[in-house]
């Protein structure tokens, strides 16, 4: 599966006020900007649009059609993640810089110019809470990939040699290794099990979520689901126990422009330490560190980091 990670660097042209978690704000502004860039019909209902199957906006944001024939995927995963700035500050001054990441899966990487143009359009429209009657405008300064600049506001030319990373599911090197896994949840993690959001994180639930995320992404945007012992992996995860936990439920609210309503978007936050035979799960943990987990990953939820120590 082709995977691209792009760092978007911007500078504010006026004062700005963003929420502490900025993913919803960025994703909402991006959706409106992408529709302006892509839509030629200009009516509100993508579901009845003749061009929906070919339209980048409907395929990535509204997801009218599914790129997979897997009947188990009721809703295929989004082909992008907007990973917002990690900082928690809310007030910015004119001239302040902020960076965020855009992650793209599969052939969606070929549409990178549309994403860049949409972010530039979003900057001209303004972002965040209104201050003195207007949202803060910003300039997209440059885009980087793999440590190299591939686009800048000065020349407005996209590099020709952009290469994503082709990901394969790796074999575990320490399959039987026991040890400690310290998991730090960086953005709220929303996991459902048996149709209920979960406030706790046993290792089995984490493994289920990782398997679901990896299999759905590879099946939708790669060459098919990895050949894994799904049942065995979940069953053996019961042997891993929680040594220490500071997890808690974090509630936050977002406003949906499409649904014209406020939505509660709580999730698990904090840290947890697992101990036991974790070695065979390290490839899953490494992939999902980039892929995020759970619901609403498109605007940055479910991001985590981890440290592993063999015993």
PDB file of C-alpha atoms in Angstrom:
ATOM      1  CA  UNK A   1       0.000   0.000   0.000  1.00  0.00           C
ATOM      2  CA  UNK A   2       1.305   3.418  -0.962  1.00  0.00           C
ATOM      3  CA  UNK A   3       1.564   5.765   2.027  1.00  0.00           C
ATOM      4  CA  UNK A   4       2.477   9.454   1.898  1.00  0.00           C
ATOM      5  CA  UNK A   5       3.240  11.766   4.815  1.00  0.00           C
ATOM      6  CA  UNK A   6       3.406  15.486   4.040  1.00  0.00           C
ATOM      7  CA  UNK A   7       4.286  18.312   6.416  1.00  0.00           C
ATOM      8  CA  UNK A   8       2.298  21.486   5.700  1.00  0.00           C
ATOM      9  CA  UNK A   9       4.024  24.641   6.997  1.00  0.00           C
ATOM     10  CA  UNK A  10       1.977  27.827   7.354  1.00  0.00           C
ATOM     11  CA  UNK A  11       2.246  31.337   8.780  1.00  0.00           C
ATOM     12  CA  UNK A  12      -0.633  33.440  10.071  1.00  0.00           C
ATOM     13  CA  UNK A  13      -1.422  36.815   8.541  1.00  0.00           C
ATOM     14  CA  UNK A  14      -3.508  37.958  11.525  1.00  0.00           C
ATOM     15  CA  UNK A  15      -4.406  36.998  15.067  1.00  0.00           C
ATOM     16  CA  UNK A  16      -6.084  33.612  15.442  1.00  0.00           C
ATOM     17  CA  UNK A  17      -7.980  31.641  18.043  1.00  0.00           C
ATOM     18  CA  UNK A  18      -8.106  27.867  17.658  1.00  0.00           C
ATOM     19  CA  UNK A  19      -9.481  25.240  20.043  1.00  0.00           C
ATOM     20  CA  UNK A  20      -7.050  23.199  22.118  1.00  0.00           C
ATOM     21  CA  UNK A  21      -7.593  20.223  19.808  1.00  0.00           C
ATOM     22  CA  UNK A  22      -7.445  21.670  16.305  1.00  0.00           C
ATOM     23  CA  UNK A  23      -8.221  18.631  14.188  1.00  0.00           C
ATOM     24  CA  UNK A  24     -11.950  19.266  13.834  1.00  0.00           C
ATOM     25  CA  UNK A  25     -11.371  22.914  12.871  1.00  0.00           C
ATOM     26  CA  UNK A  26      -8.793  21.992  10.236  1.00  0.00           C
ATOM     27  CA  UNK A  27     -10.852  19.152   8.808  1.00  0.00           C
ATOM     28  CA  UNK A  28     -14.022  21.259   8.599  1.00  0.00           C
ATOM     29  CA  UNK A  29     -12.238  24.093   6.816  1.00  0.00           C
ATOM     30  CA  UNK A  30     -10.512  21.634   4.514  1.00  0.00           C
ATOM     31  CA  UNK A  31     -13.817  20.028   3.489  1.00  0.00           C
ATOM     32  CA  UNK A  32     -15.307  23.338   2.377  1.00  0.00           C
ATOM     33  CA  UNK A  33     -12.135  24.326   0.549  1.00  0.00           C
ATOM     34  CA  UNK A  34     -11.797  20.995  -1.242  1.00  0.00           C
ATOM     35  CA  UNK A  35     -15.370  21.239  -2.467  1.00  0.00           C
ATOM     36  CA  UNK A  36     -14.666  24.703  -3.895  1.00  0.00           C
ATOM     37  CA  UNK A  37     -11.603  23.345  -5.661  1.00  0.00           C
ATOM     38  CA  UNK A  38     -13.227  20.186  -7.080  1.00  0.00           C
ATOM     39  CA  UNK A  39     -16.955  20.731  -7.481  1.00  0.00           C
ATOM     40  CA  UNK A  40     -18.234  21.798 -10.893  1.00  0.00           C
ATOM     41  CA  UNK A  41     -21.940  21.148 -10.298  1.00  0.00           C
ATOM     42  CA  UNK A  42     -22.360  23.304  -7.168  1.00  0.00           C
ATOM     43  CA  UNK A  43     -25.465  21.664  -5.778  1.00  0.00           C
ATOM     44  CA  UNK A  44     -25.472  20.491  -2.184  1.00  0.00           C
ATOM     45  CA  UNK A  45     -26.284  16.808  -2.546  1.00  0.00           C
ATOM     46  CA  UNK A  46     -23.294  14.736  -3.686  1.00  0.00           C
ATOM     47  CA  UNK A  47     -25.360  11.548  -3.520  1.00  0.00           C
ATOM     48  CA  UNK A  48     -27.402  12.590  -6.568  1.00  0.00           C
ATOM     49  CA  UNK A  49     -24.470  14.016  -8.524  1.00  0.00           C
ATOM     50  CA  UNK A  50     -23.597  12.279 -11.785  1.00  0.00           C
ATOM     51  CA  UNK A  51     -19.891  13.034 -11.228  1.00  0.00           C
ATOM     52  CA  UNK A  52     -19.678  11.731  -7.645  1.00  0.00           C
ATOM     53  CA  UNK A  53     -17.798   8.529  -8.491  1.00  0.00           C
ATOM     54  CA  UNK A  54     -15.082  10.550 -10.266  1.00  0.00           C
ATOM     55  CA  UNK A  55     -15.004  13.561  -7.943  1.00  0.00           C
ATOM     56  CA  UNK A  56     -12.096  13.780  -5.490  1.00  0.00           C
ATOM     57  CA  UNK A  57     -14.236  15.636  -2.960  1.00  0.00           C
ATOM     58  CA  UNK A  58     -17.028  13.065  -2.876  1.00  0.00           C
ATOM     59  CA  UNK A  59     -14.577  10.146  -2.854  1.00  0.00           C
ATOM     60  CA  UNK A  60     -12.464  11.481  -0.004  1.00  0.00           C
ATOM     61  CA  UNK A  61     -14.755  13.647   2.091  1.00  0.00           C
ATOM     62  CA  UNK A  62     -18.310  12.441   1.478  1.00  0.00           C
ATOM     63  CA  UNK A  63     -17.184   8.957   0.392  1.00  0.00           C
ATOM     64  CA  UNK A  64     -20.236   8.325  -1.772  1.00  0.00           C
ATOM     65  CA  UNK A  65     -18.749   5.213  -3.358  1.00  0.00           C
ATOM     66  CA  UNK A  66     -16.597   2.509  -1.805  1.00  0.00           C
ATOM     67  CA  UNK A  67     -13.292   1.564  -3.507  1.00  0.00           C
ATOM     68  CA  UNK A  68     -13.581  -1.979  -2.124  1.00  0.00           C
ATOM     69  CA  UNK A  69     -15.966  -4.868  -2.645  1.00  0.00           C
ATOM     70  CA  UNK A  70     -15.467  -6.252   0.860  1.00  0.00           C
ATOM     71  CA  UNK A  71     -18.986  -6.793   2.307  1.00  0.00           C
ATOM     72  CA  UNK A  72     -17.604  -6.610   5.862  1.00  0.00           C
ATOM     73  CA  UNK A  73     -16.625  -2.968   5.355  1.00  0.00           C
ATOM     74  CA  UNK A  74     -19.863  -1.068   5.862  1.00  0.00           C
ATOM     75  CA  UNK A  75     -17.924   2.197   5.637  1.00  0.00           C
ATOM     76  CA  UNK A  76     -14.414   2.027   4.140  1.00  0.00           C
ATOM     77  CA  UNK A  77     -11.702   4.071   5.861  1.00  0.00           C
ATOM     78  CA  UNK A  78     -11.036   7.595   4.671  1.00  0.00           C
ATOM     79  CA  UNK A  79      -8.016   7.875   2.381  1.00  0.00           C
ATOM     80  CA  UNK A  80      -6.506  10.738   4.383  1.00  0.00           C
ATOM     81  CA  UNK A  81      -5.687  11.946   7.886  1.00  0.00           C
ATOM     82  CA  UNK A  82      -5.192  15.567   8.857  1.00  0.00           C
ATOM     83  CA  UNK A  83      -2.873  15.429  11.859  1.00  0.00           C
ATOM     84  CA  UNK A  84      -3.208  18.825  13.598  1.00  0.00           C
ATOM     85  CA  UNK A  85      -0.479  20.723  15.448  1.00  0.00           C
ATOM     86  CA  UNK A  86       0.482  18.857  18.608  1.00  0.00           C
ATOM     87  CA  UNK A  87       0.664  22.036  20.680  1.00  0.00           C
ATOM     88  CA  UNK A  88      -2.264  22.869  22.958  1.00  0.00           C
ATOM     89  CA  UNK A  89      -2.097  26.662  22.819  1.00  0.00           C
ATOM     90  CA  UNK A  90      -5.191  28.427  21.505  1.00  0.00           C
ATOM     91  CA  UNK A  91      -4.148  32.038  20.863  1.00  0.00           C
ATOM     92  CA  UNK A  92      -1.790  32.992  18.034  1.00  0.00           C
ATOM     93  CA  UNK A  93      -0.394  36.302  16.802  1.00  0.00           C
ATOM     94  CA  UNK A  94       0.079  37.530  13.248  1.00  0.00           C
ATOM     95  CA  UNK A  95       3.301  36.045  11.915  1.00  0.00           C
ATOM     96  CA  UNK A  96       3.134  32.954  14.116  1.00  0.00           C
ATOM     97  CA  UNK A  97       3.872  29.710  12.340  1.00  0.00           C
ATOM     98  CA  UNK A  98       2.082  26.409  12.660  1.00  0.00           C
ATOM     99  CA  UNK A  99       2.633  23.033  11.021  1.00  0.00           C
ATOM    100  CA  UNK A 100       0.366  20.071  10.488  1.00  0.00           C
ATOM    101  CA  UNK A 101       0.645  16.747   8.679  1.00  0.00           C
ATOM    102  CA  UNK A 102      -1.373  15.320   5.824  1.00  0.00           C
ATOM    103  CA  UNK A 103      -1.327  11.524   5.521  1.00  0.00           C
ATOM    104  CA  UNK A 104      -2.576   9.918   2.292  1.00  0.00           C
ATOM    105  CA  UNK A 105      -3.255   6.276   1.472  1.00  0.00           C
ATOM    106  CA  UNK A 106      -3.071   4.481  -1.863  1.00  0.00           C
ATOM    107  CA  UNK A 107      -3.755   6.236  -5.156  1.00  0.00           C
ATOM    108  CA  UNK A 108      -5.016   9.317  -3.301  1.00  0.00           C
ATOM    109  CA  UNK A 109      -1.342  10.367  -3.208  1.00  0.00           C
ATOM    110  CA  UNK A 110      -1.676  11.168  -6.916  1.00  0.00           C
ATOM    111  CA  UNK A 111      -4.190  13.895  -5.982  1.00  0.00           C
ATOM    112  CA  UNK A 112      -1.728  15.717  -3.699  1.00  0.00           C
ATOM    113  CA  UNK A 113      -1.862  18.939  -5.817  1.00  0.00           C
ATOM    114  CA  UNK A 114      -5.602  19.218  -5.141  1.00  0.00           C
ATOM    115  CA  UNK A 115      -5.020  18.869  -1.406  1.00  0.00           C
ATOM    116  CA  UNK A 116      -2.325  21.555  -1.454  1.00  0.00           C
ATOM    117  CA  UNK A 117      -4.531  23.916  -3.436  1.00  0.00           C
ATOM    118  CA  UNK A 118      -7.413  23.245  -1.021  1.00  0.00           C
ATOM    119  CA  UNK A 119      -5.201  24.147   1.961  1.00  0.00           C
ATOM    120  CA  UNK A 120      -4.180  27.362   0.192  1.00  0.00           C
ATOM    121  CA  UNK A 121      -7.850  28.125  -0.465  1.00  0.00           C
ATOM    122  CA  UNK A 122      -8.608  27.454   3.193  1.00  0.00           C
ATOM    123  CA  UNK A 123      -5.905  29.940   4.164  1.00  0.00           C
ATOM    124  CA  UNK A 124      -7.442  32.675   2.022  1.00  0.00           C
ATOM    125  CA  UNK A 125     -10.909  32.021   3.516  1.00  0.00           C
ATOM    126  CA  UNK A 126      -9.684  32.050   7.097  1.00  0.00           C
ATOM    127  CA  UNK A 127      -9.739  29.581   9.929  1.00  0.00           C
ATOM    128  CA  UNK A 128     -10.705  29.412  13.601  1.00  0.00           C
ATOM    129  CA  UNK A 129     -12.967  31.558  15.738  1.00  0.00           C
ATOM    130  CA  UNK A 130     -13.894  34.971  14.362  1.00  0.00           C
ATOM    131  CA  UNK A 131     -11.921  37.904  15.778  1.00  0.00           C
ATOM    132  CA  UNK A 132     -13.343  41.327  15.003  1.00  0.00           C
ATOM    133  CA  UNK A 133     -15.729  39.733  12.562  1.00  0.00           C
ATOM    134  CA  UNK A 134     -13.345  37.576  10.535  1.00  0.00           C
ATOM    135  CA  UNK A 135     -11.462  34.333  10.730  1.00  0.00           C
ATOM    136  CA  UNK A 136      -7.685  34.302  10.671  1.00  0.00           C
ATOM    137  CA  UNK A 137      -6.117  34.056   7.229  1.00  0.00           C
ATOM    138  CA  UNK A 138      -2.824  32.275   6.740  1.00  0.00           C
ATOM    139  CA  UNK A 139      -0.300  31.572   4.000  1.00  0.00           C
ATOM    140  CA  UNK A 140       0.834  28.091   3.106  1.00  0.00           C
ATOM    141  CA  UNK A 141       4.611  28.567   3.049  1.00  0.00           C
ATOM    142  CA  UNK A 142       5.817  25.147   1.954  1.00  0.00           C
ATOM    143  CA  UNK A 143       5.159  21.415   1.885  1.00  0.00           C
ATOM    144  CA  UNK A 144       7.773  18.848   2.880  1.00  0.00           C
ATOM    145  CA  UNK A 145       7.985  15.113   2.327  1.00  0.00           C
ATOM    146  CA  UNK A 146      10.660  12.826   3.775  1.00  0.00           C
ATOM    147  CA  UNK A 147      12.587  15.875   4.977  1.00  0.00           C
ATOM    148  CA  UNK A 148      12.676  17.555   1.554  1.00  0.00           C
ATOM    149  CA  UNK A 149      10.745  20.589   0.324  1.00  0.00           C
ATOM    150  CA  UNK A 150       8.414  19.563  -2.508  1.00  0.00           C
ATOM    151  CA  UNK A 151       6.399  22.808  -2.822  1.00  0.00           C
ATOM    152  CA  UNK A 152       6.833  26.429  -1.788  1.00  0.00           C
ATOM    153  CA  UNK A 153       4.718  29.573  -1.975  1.00  0.00           C
ATOM    154  CA  UNK A 154       7.547  31.357  -3.807  1.00  0.00           C
ATOM    155  CA  UNK A 155       7.694  29.191  -6.946  1.00  0.00           C
ATOM    156  CA  UNK A 156       4.296  27.403  -6.622  1.00  0.00           C
ATOM    157  CA  UNK A 157       5.734  24.378  -8.396  1.00  0.00           C
ATOM    158  CA  UNK A 158       5.316  20.833  -7.142  1.00  0.00           C
ATOM    159  CA  UNK A 159       8.404  18.625  -7.364  1.00  0.00           C
ATOM    160  CA  UNK A 160       8.264  15.901  -9.998  1.00  0.00           C
ATOM    161  CA  UNK A 161      10.025  13.193  -7.987  1.00  0.00           C
ATOM    162  CA  UNK A 162       7.579  12.854  -5.090  1.00  0.00           C
ATOM    163  CA  UNK A 163       7.650   9.327  -3.773  1.00  0.00           C
ATOM    164  CA  UNK A 164       5.410   7.834  -1.155  1.00  0.00           C
ATOM    165  CA  UNK A 165       6.445   4.780   0.837  1.00  0.00           C
ATOM    166  CA  UNK A 166       5.172   1.358  -0.215  1.00  0.00           C
ATOM    167  CA  UNK A 167       4.176  -0.409   2.986  1.00  0.00           C
ATOM    168  CA  UNK A 168       4.068  -4.160   3.444  1.00  0.00           C
ATOM    169  CA  UNK A 169       3.025  -5.885   6.633  1.00  0.00           C
ATOM    170  CA  UNK A 170       6.328  -6.890   8.283  1.00  0.00           C
ATOM    171  CA  UNK A 171       6.953 -10.205  10.010  1.00  0.00           C
ATOM    172  CA  UNK A 172       7.545  -9.906  13.764  1.00  0.00           C
ATOM    173  CA  UNK A 173      11.221 -10.218  14.676  1.00  0.00           C
ATOM    174  CA  UNK A 174      10.606 -11.059  18.349  1.00  0.00           C
ATOM    175  CA  UNK A 175       7.398 -13.038  18.033  1.00  0.00           C
ATOM    176  CA  UNK A 176       7.585 -14.725  21.447  1.00  0.00           C
ATOM    177  CA  UNK A 177       9.245 -11.852  23.300  1.00  0.00           C
ATOM    178  CA  UNK A 178       7.781 -10.767  26.620  1.00  0.00           C
ATOM    179  CA  UNK A 179       8.147  -7.228  27.826  1.00  0.00           C
ATOM    180  CA  UNK A 180       6.531  -3.952  28.786  1.00  0.00           C
ATOM    181  CA  UNK A 181       4.688  -1.680  26.415  1.00  0.00           C
ATOM    182  CA  UNK A 182       4.100   1.929  27.446  1.00  0.00           C
ATOM    183  CA  UNK A 183       1.311   3.411  25.336  1.00  0.00           C
ATOM    184  CA  UNK A 184       0.723   7.184  25.353  1.00  0.00           C
ATOM    185  CA  UNK A 185      -2.545   8.321  23.739  1.00  0.00           C
ATOM    186  CA  UNK A 186      -1.859  11.697  22.125  1.00  0.00           C
ATOM    187  CA  UNK A 187      -5.348  12.520  20.806  1.00  0.00           C
ATOM    188  CA  UNK A 188      -8.690  11.160  22.083  1.00  0.00           C
ATOM    189  CA  UNK A 189      -9.201   7.509  21.155  1.00  0.00           C
ATOM    190  CA  UNK A 190     -12.774   6.495  20.293  1.00  0.00           C
ATOM    191  CA  UNK A 191     -13.155   2.715  20.183  1.00  0.00           C
ATOM    192  CA  UNK A 192     -16.409   0.834  19.839  1.00  0.00           C
ATOM    193  CA  UNK A 193     -16.930  -2.751  20.947  1.00  0.00           C
ATOM    194  CA  UNK A 194     -20.316  -4.462  20.667  1.00  0.00           C
ATOM    195  CA  UNK A 195     -21.707  -1.111  19.482  1.00  0.00           C
ATOM    196  CA  UNK A 196     -20.661   0.805  22.609  1.00  0.00           C
ATOM    197  CA  UNK A 197     -17.868   3.327  23.084  1.00  0.00           C
ATOM    198  CA  UNK A 198     -15.274   1.984  25.504  1.00  0.00           C
ATOM    199  CA  UNK A 199     -13.774   3.950  28.410  1.00  0.00           C
ATOM    200  CA  UNK A 200     -11.172   1.276  29.201  1.00  0.00           C
ATOM    201  CA  UNK A 201      -8.442  -0.263  27.066  1.00  0.00           C
ATOM    202  CA  UNK A 202      -7.676  -3.934  27.697  1.00  0.00           C
ATOM    203  CA  UNK A 203      -5.010  -5.251  25.355  1.00  0.00           C
ATOM    204  CA  UNK A 204      -7.508  -7.432  23.491  1.00  0.00           C
ATOM    205  CA  UNK A 205      -9.557  -4.357  22.589  1.00  0.00           C
ATOM    206  CA  UNK A 206      -6.412  -2.574  21.387  1.00  0.00           C
ATOM    207  CA  UNK A 207      -5.464  -5.582  19.225  1.00  0.00           C
ATOM    208  CA  UNK A 208      -8.967  -5.796  17.733  1.00  0.00           C
ATOM    209  CA  UNK A 209      -8.794  -2.103  16.821  1.00  0.00           C
ATOM    210  CA  UNK A 210      -5.322  -2.438  15.265  1.00  0.00           C
ATOM    211  CA  UNK A 211      -6.322  -5.484  13.204  1.00  0.00           C
ATOM    212  CA  UNK A 212      -9.455  -3.730  11.984  1.00  0.00           C
ATOM    213  CA  UNK A 213      -7.534  -0.597  11.016  1.00  0.00           C
ATOM    214  CA  UNK A 214      -4.685  -2.359   9.221  1.00  0.00           C
ATOM    215  CA  UNK A 215      -6.877  -4.887   7.391  1.00  0.00           C
ATOM    216  CA  UNK A 216      -9.363  -2.245   6.197  1.00  0.00           C
ATOM    217  CA  UNK A 217      -6.647   0.132   4.935  1.00  0.00           C
ATOM    218  CA  UNK A 218      -4.666  -2.556   3.113  1.00  0.00           C
ATOM    219  CA  UNK A 219      -7.842  -4.071   1.667  1.00  0.00           C
ATOM    220  CA  UNK A 220      -9.189  -0.708   0.466  1.00  0.00           C
ATOM    221  CA  UNK A 221      -6.023   1.060  -0.675  1.00  0.00           C
ATOM    222  CA  UNK A 222      -3.480  -1.737  -1.048  1.00  0.00           C
ATOM    223  CA  UNK A 223      -3.322  -5.226  -2.503  1.00  0.00           C
ATOM    224  CA  UNK A 224      -5.649  -6.867   0.011  1.00  0.00           C
ATOM    225  CA  UNK A 225      -5.845  -7.802   3.663  1.00  0.00           C
ATOM    226  CA  UNK A 226      -2.600  -9.057   5.234  1.00  0.00           C
ATOM    227  CA  UNK A 227      -2.461 -12.820   5.699  1.00  0.00           C
ATOM    228  CA  UNK A 228      -2.697 -12.882   9.499  1.00  0.00           C
ATOM    229  CA  UNK A 229      -4.039 -15.234  12.146  1.00  0.00           C
ATOM    230  CA  UNK A 230      -6.723 -12.746  13.194  1.00  0.00           C
ATOM    231  CA  UNK A 231      -8.550 -15.081  15.591  1.00  0.00           C
ATOM    232  CA  UNK A 232      -5.334 -16.315  17.190  1.00  0.00           C
ATOM    233  CA  UNK A 233      -3.922 -12.823  17.629  1.00  0.00           C
ATOM    234  CA  UNK A 234      -7.047 -11.682  19.478  1.00  0.00           C
ATOM    235  CA  UNK A 235      -7.151 -14.850  21.593  1.00  0.00           C
ATOM    236  CA  UNK A 236      -3.477 -14.648  22.622  1.00  0.00           C
ATOM    237  CA  UNK A 237      -3.870 -10.962  23.507  1.00  0.00           C
ATOM    238  CA  UNK A 238      -5.742 -12.099  26.632  1.00  0.00           C
ATOM    239  CA  UNK A 239      -2.347 -13.143  28.066  1.00  0.00           C
ATOM    240  CA  UNK A 240      -1.201  -9.506  28.129  1.00  0.00           C
ATOM    241  CA  UNK A 241      -2.185  -7.635  31.281  1.00  0.00           C
ATOM    242  CA  UNK A 242      -2.300  -4.006  32.396  1.00  0.00           C
ATOM    243  CA  UNK A 243       0.521  -3.147  34.817  1.00  0.00           C
ATOM    244  CA  UNK A 244      -0.334   0.530  35.280  1.00  0.00           C
ATOM    245  CA  UNK A 245      -2.923   2.911  33.860  1.00  0.00           C
ATOM    246  CA  UNK A 246      -3.710   6.618  34.018  1.00  0.00           C
ATOM    247  CA  UNK A 247      -6.367   6.456  31.320  1.00  0.00           C
ATOM    248  CA  UNK A 248      -9.434   8.647  31.611  1.00  0.00           C
ATOM    249  CA  UNK A 249     -12.337   9.759  29.453  1.00  0.00           C
ATOM    250  CA  UNK A 250     -11.849  13.147  27.786  1.00  0.00           C
ATOM    251  CA  UNK A 251     -14.974  14.932  26.545  1.00  0.00           C
ATOM    252  CA  UNK A 252     -14.884  17.607  23.891  1.00  0.00           C
ATOM    253  CA  UNK A 253     -17.398  19.109  21.523  1.00  0.00           C
ATOM    254  CA  UNK A 254     -17.306  19.996  17.863  1.00  0.00           C
ATOM    255  CA  UNK A 255     -19.731  21.731  15.540  1.00  0.00           C
ATOM    256  CA  UNK A 256     -20.624  19.954  12.309  1.00  0.00           C
ATOM    257  CA  UNK A 257     -21.363  22.366   9.460  1.00  0.00           C
ATOM    258  CA  UNK A 258     -22.891  19.577   7.381  1.00  0.00           C
ATOM    259  CA  UNK A 259     -25.230  18.429  10.159  1.00  0.00           C
ATOM    260  CA  UNK A 260     -25.652  21.947  11.571  1.00  0.00           C
ATOM    261  CA  UNK A 261     -25.386  20.688  15.131  1.00  0.00           C
ATOM    262  CA  UNK A 262     -22.963  20.284  18.010  1.00  0.00           C
ATOM    263  CA  UNK A 263     -21.552  16.817  18.558  1.00  0.00           C
ATOM    264  CA  UNK A 264     -19.890  15.282  21.599  1.00  0.00           C
ATOM    265  CA  UNK A 265     -16.635  13.616  20.590  1.00  0.00           C
ATOM    266  CA  UNK A 266     -15.215  12.131  23.776  1.00  0.00           C
ATOM    267  CA  UNK A 267     -12.491   9.516  23.838  1.00  0.00           C
ATOM    268  CA  UNK A 268      -9.861   7.776  25.936  1.00  0.00           C
ATOM    269  CA  UNK A 269      -6.869   9.885  26.946  1.00  0.00           C
ATOM    270  CA  UNK A 270      -3.759   9.262  29.041  1.00  0.00           C
ATOM    271  CA  UNK A 271      -1.242   6.424  29.282  1.00  0.00           C
ATOM    272  CA  UNK A 272      -1.236   2.712  29.997  1.00  0.00           C
ATOM    273  CA  UNK A 273       1.502   0.127  30.517  1.00  0.00           C
ATOM    274  CA  UNK A 274       0.965  -3.452  29.338  1.00  0.00           C
ATOM    275  CA  UNK A 275       3.112  -6.440  30.248  1.00  0.00           C
ATOM    276  CA  UNK A 276       3.311  -9.944  28.791  1.00  0.00           C
ATOM    277  CA  UNK A 277       4.023 -11.688  25.448  1.00  0.00           C
ATOM    278  CA  UNK A 278       3.751  -8.605  23.233  1.00  0.00           C
ATOM    279  CA  UNK A 279       6.481  -9.298  20.648  1.00  0.00           C
ATOM    280  CA  UNK A 280       4.220 -10.540  17.847  1.00  0.00           C
ATOM    281  CA  UNK A 281       2.105  -7.362  18.078  1.00  0.00           C
ATOM    282  CA  UNK A 282       4.964  -4.911  17.484  1.00  0.00           C
ATOM    283  CA  UNK A 283       4.421  -4.697  13.678  1.00  0.00           C
ATOM    284  CA  UNK A 284       0.766  -3.795  14.295  1.00  0.00           C
ATOM    285  CA  UNK A 285       1.759  -1.173  16.853  1.00  0.00           C
ATOM    286  CA  UNK A 286       4.329   0.335  14.492  1.00  0.00           C
ATOM    287  CA  UNK A 287       1.909   0.626  11.567  1.00  0.00           C
ATOM    288  CA  UNK A 288      -0.968   1.992  13.634  1.00  0.00           C
ATOM    289  CA  UNK A 289       1.300   4.606  15.197  1.00  0.00           C
ATOM    290  CA  UNK A 290       1.102   6.240  11.759  1.00  0.00           C
ATOM    291  CA  UNK A 291      -2.405   5.080  10.819  1.00  0.00           C
ATOM    292  CA  UNK A 292      -4.203   6.189  14.046  1.00  0.00           C
ATOM    293  CA  UNK A 293      -6.982   4.083  15.582  1.00  0.00           C
ATOM    294  CA  UNK A 294     -10.709   4.147  16.196  1.00  0.00           C
ATOM    295  CA  UNK A 295     -13.352   6.539  14.934  1.00  0.00           C
ATOM    296  CA  UNK A 296     -12.837   9.989  13.373  1.00  0.00           C
ATOM    297  CA  UNK A 297      -9.200   9.367  12.464  1.00  0.00           C
ATOM    298  CA  UNK A 298      -9.602  11.709   9.456  1.00  0.00           C
ATOM    299  CA  UNK A 299      -9.173  14.763  11.647  1.00  0.00           C
ATOM    300  CA  UNK A 300      -6.472  13.327  13.849  1.00  0.00           C
ATOM    301  CA  UNK A 301      -8.180  11.329  16.596  1.00  0.00           C
ATOM    302  CA  UNK A 302      -6.667   8.083  17.819  1.00  0.00           C
ATOM    303  CA  UNK A 303      -3.004   9.078  17.547  1.00  0.00           C
ATOM    304  CA  UNK A 304      -0.606   7.381  19.950  1.00  0.00           C
ATOM    305  CA  UNK A 305       3.062   6.755  20.602  1.00  0.00           C
ATOM    306  CA  UNK A 306       4.680   3.870  22.428  1.00  0.00           C
ATOM    307  CA  UNK A 307       7.858   2.557  23.974  1.00  0.00           C
ATOM    308  CA  UNK A 308       8.740  -1.124  24.141  1.00  0.00           C
ATOM    309  CA  UNK A 309      11.195  -2.877  26.403  1.00  0.00           C
ATOM    310  CA  UNK A 310      11.866  -6.610  26.214  1.00  0.00           C
ATOM    311  CA  UNK A 311      12.237  -8.433  29.534  1.00  0.00           C
TER     312      UNK A 311
END
